[in-house]
GROMACS .gro file of C-alpha atoms in nm:
model
  137
    1MET     CA    1  -1.137   0.211  -0.352
    2THR     CA    2  -1.016   0.494  -0.122
    3GLN     CA    3  -1.130   0.531   0.235
    4GLY     CA    4  -1.344   0.851   0.153
    5ALA     CA    5  -1.533   0.668  -0.117
    6THR     CA    6  -1.582   0.365   0.096
    7ALA     CA    7  -1.724   0.593   0.370
    8LEU     CA    8  -1.946   0.768   0.117
    9ILE     CA    9  -2.084   0.420  -0.011
   10LYS     CA   10  -2.146   0.312   0.360
   11LYS     CA   11  -2.335   0.637   0.427
   12LEU     CA   12  -2.555   0.597   0.125
   13ALA     CA   13  -2.611   0.224   0.199
   14ASP     CA   14  -2.753   0.293   0.536
   15GLY     CA   15  -3.004   0.011   0.507
   16GLN     CA   16  -3.292   0.120   0.732
   17ARG     CA   17  -3.297   0.486   0.599
   18ALA     CA   18  -3.262   0.350   0.245
   19LYS     CA   19  -3.560   0.125   0.289
   20ARG     CA   20  -3.770   0.393   0.451
   21PHE     CA   21  -3.658   0.635   0.158
   22ILE     CA   22  -3.760   0.383  -0.102
   23ALA     CA   23  -4.118   0.333   0.090
   24VAL     CA   24  -4.155   0.719   0.081
   25GLY     CA   25  -4.028   0.732  -0.281
   26CYS     CA   26  -4.280   0.481  -0.372
   27ILE     CA   27  -4.556   0.694  -0.206
   28ASN     CA   28  -4.430   0.997  -0.380
   29THR     CA   29  -4.400   0.821  -0.705
   30ALA     CA   30  -4.780   0.696  -0.664
   31VAL     CA   31  -4.889   1.059  -0.601
   32ASP     CA   32  -4.667   1.201  -0.854
   33PHE     CA   33  -4.750   0.948  -1.135
   34ALA     CA   34  -5.122   0.929  -1.068
   35LEU     CA   35  -5.176   1.305  -1.050
   36PHE     CA   36  -4.949   1.349  -1.351
   37ASN     CA   37  -5.163   1.119  -1.566
   38LEU     CA   38  -5.496   1.262  -1.424
   39LEU     CA   39  -5.377   1.608  -1.516
   40PHE     CA   40  -5.218   1.523  -1.854
   41TYR     CA   41  -5.435   1.255  -2.001
   42GLN     CA   42  -5.778   1.322  -1.824
   43LEU     CA   43  -5.779   1.701  -1.775
   44GLY     CA   44  -5.564   1.813  -2.074
   45TYR     CA   45  -5.297   2.011  -1.892
   46ALA     CA   46  -4.973   2.091  -2.068
   47LEU     CA   47  -4.713   1.834  -2.024
   48LEU     CA   48  -4.483   2.050  -1.795
   49LEU     CA   49  -4.755   2.209  -1.617
   50ALA     CA   50  -4.890   1.847  -1.525
   51ASN     CA   51  -4.547   1.756  -1.422
   52LEU     CA   52  -4.514   2.076  -1.209
   53LEU     CA   53  -4.836   2.021  -1.013
   54ALA     CA   54  -4.779   1.661  -0.968
   55TRP     CA   55  -4.444   1.742  -0.837
   56LEU     CA   56  -4.566   1.996  -0.590
   57ALA     CA   57  -4.806   1.744  -0.448
   58ALA     CA   58  -4.518   1.478  -0.418
   59PHE     CA   59  -4.283   1.725  -0.265
   60SER     CA   60  -4.525   1.817   0.018
   61VAL     CA   61  -4.586   1.439   0.094
   62GLY     CA   62  -4.213   1.370   0.078
   63PHE     CA   63  -4.091   1.630   0.307
   64ILE     CA   64  -4.335   1.539   0.576
   65LEU     CA   65  -4.275   1.182   0.545
   66ASN     CA   66  -3.896   1.192   0.513
   67ARG     CA   67  -3.864   1.447   0.809
   68ASN     CA   68  -4.088   1.258   1.016
   69TRP     CA   69  -4.012   0.890   0.952
   70THR     CA   70  -3.704   0.834   0.719
   71PHE     CA   71  -3.472   1.071   0.868
   72ALA     CA   72  -3.649   1.126   1.221
   73ARG     CA   73  -3.359   1.046   1.430
   74VAL     CA   74  -3.149   1.305   1.267
   75ALA     CA   75  -3.399   1.557   1.168
   76GLY     CA   76  -3.503   1.651   1.548
   77GLU     CA   77  -3.690   1.952   1.620
   78SER     CA   78  -3.394   2.203   1.546
   79ASP     CA   79  -3.312   2.359   1.214
   80MET     CA   80  -3.642   2.277   1.038
   81LYS     CA   81  -3.619   2.593   0.828
   82GLY     CA   82  -3.257   2.484   0.712
   83GLN     CA   83  -3.387   2.135   0.647
   84PHE     CA   84  -3.680   2.258   0.446
   85LEU     CA   85  -3.465   2.502   0.245
   86ARG     CA   86  -3.213   2.210   0.167
   87TYR     CA   87  -3.490   1.987   0.081
   88LEU     CA   88  -3.662   2.247  -0.137
   89LEU     CA   89  -3.341   2.302  -0.317
   90THR     CA   90  -3.281   1.926  -0.359
   91ALA     CA   91  -3.648   1.859  -0.480
   92GLY     CA   92  -3.625   2.186  -0.698
   93SER     CA   93  -3.315   2.050  -0.873
   94ALA     CA   94  -3.462   1.718  -0.903
   95LEU     CA   95  -3.765   1.885  -1.070
   96LEU     CA   96  -3.547   2.052  -1.321
   97LEU     CA   97  -3.376   1.714  -1.383
   98ALA     CA   98  -3.700   1.543  -1.424
   99SER     CA   99  -3.847   1.813  -1.640
  100ALA     CA  100  -3.544   1.797  -1.881
  101SER     CA  101  -3.553   1.411  -1.862
  102ILE     CA  102  -3.940   1.377  -1.935
  103TRP     CA  103  -3.922   1.648  -2.222
  104LEU     CA  104  -3.624   1.468  -2.378
  105ALA     CA  105  -3.738   1.118  -2.329
  106ALA     CA  106  -4.113   1.232  -2.463
  107LEU     CA  107  -3.946   1.304  -2.799
  108ILE     CA  108  -3.898   0.934  -2.849
  109MET     CA  109  -4.165   0.757  -2.626
  110PRO     CA  110  -4.496   0.785  -2.478
  111ALA     CA  111  -4.517   1.056  -2.201
  112TRP     CA  112  -4.613   0.788  -1.939
  113LEU     CA  113  -4.290   0.595  -2.014
  114ALA     CA  114  -4.092   0.909  -2.021
  115LYS     CA  115  -4.209   0.997  -1.676
  116ILE     CA  116  -4.109   0.659  -1.551
  117VAL     CA  117  -3.757   0.731  -1.689
  118ALA     CA  118  -3.752   1.074  -1.512
  119ILE     CA  119  -3.856   0.913  -1.189
  120GLY     CA  120  -3.567   0.677  -1.195
  121ILE     CA  121  -3.310   0.934  -1.276
  122THR     CA  122  -3.433   1.171  -0.999
  123PHE     CA  123  -3.463   0.901  -0.736
  124VAL     CA  124  -3.082   0.842  -0.728
  125TRP     CA  125  -3.032   1.211  -0.732
  126SER     CA  126  -3.276   1.297  -0.445
  127PHE     CA  127  -3.164   1.018  -0.212
  128THR     CA  128  -2.802   1.102  -0.260
  129LEU     CA  129  -2.855   1.464  -0.163
  130SER     CA  130  -3.106   1.387   0.111
  131ARG     CA  131  -2.866   1.151   0.274
  132LEU     CA  132  -2.547   1.367   0.242
  133TRP     CA  133  -2.692   1.705   0.270
  134VAL     CA  134  -3.057   1.759   0.386
  135TRP     CA  135  -3.025   1.514   0.682
  136PRO     CA  136  -2.651   1.437   0.672
  137HIS     CA  137  -2.605   1.278   1.036
   0.00000   0.00000   0.00000
């Protein structure tokens, strides 16, 4: 393995931040999954609209918790607009990835299971970008 790859793996394997990101991810997932199921199964919203609304709620919770807890030491008070924009772009790209994943997976499995598949895919994507780009220090 090259030195660059080793450094990248060490940066991504930042134990304390990874644990906090997982905790925030679990909270986000609970908000996202519960709201998605409420909107889709109970209230009859369209699949992708339910996914979008659930994502918006989870996005809000995620930014606040990640900025103020997971990456608090590096987030600081400076550049909040830049951090928000990068987080929005990261989350927006994750939303597109999740929407494509859930739509494709829902063709062959129940929507709730397709949602779980999409969550797994976007978790890896989001942590990588959060650690390397949104709050890189």
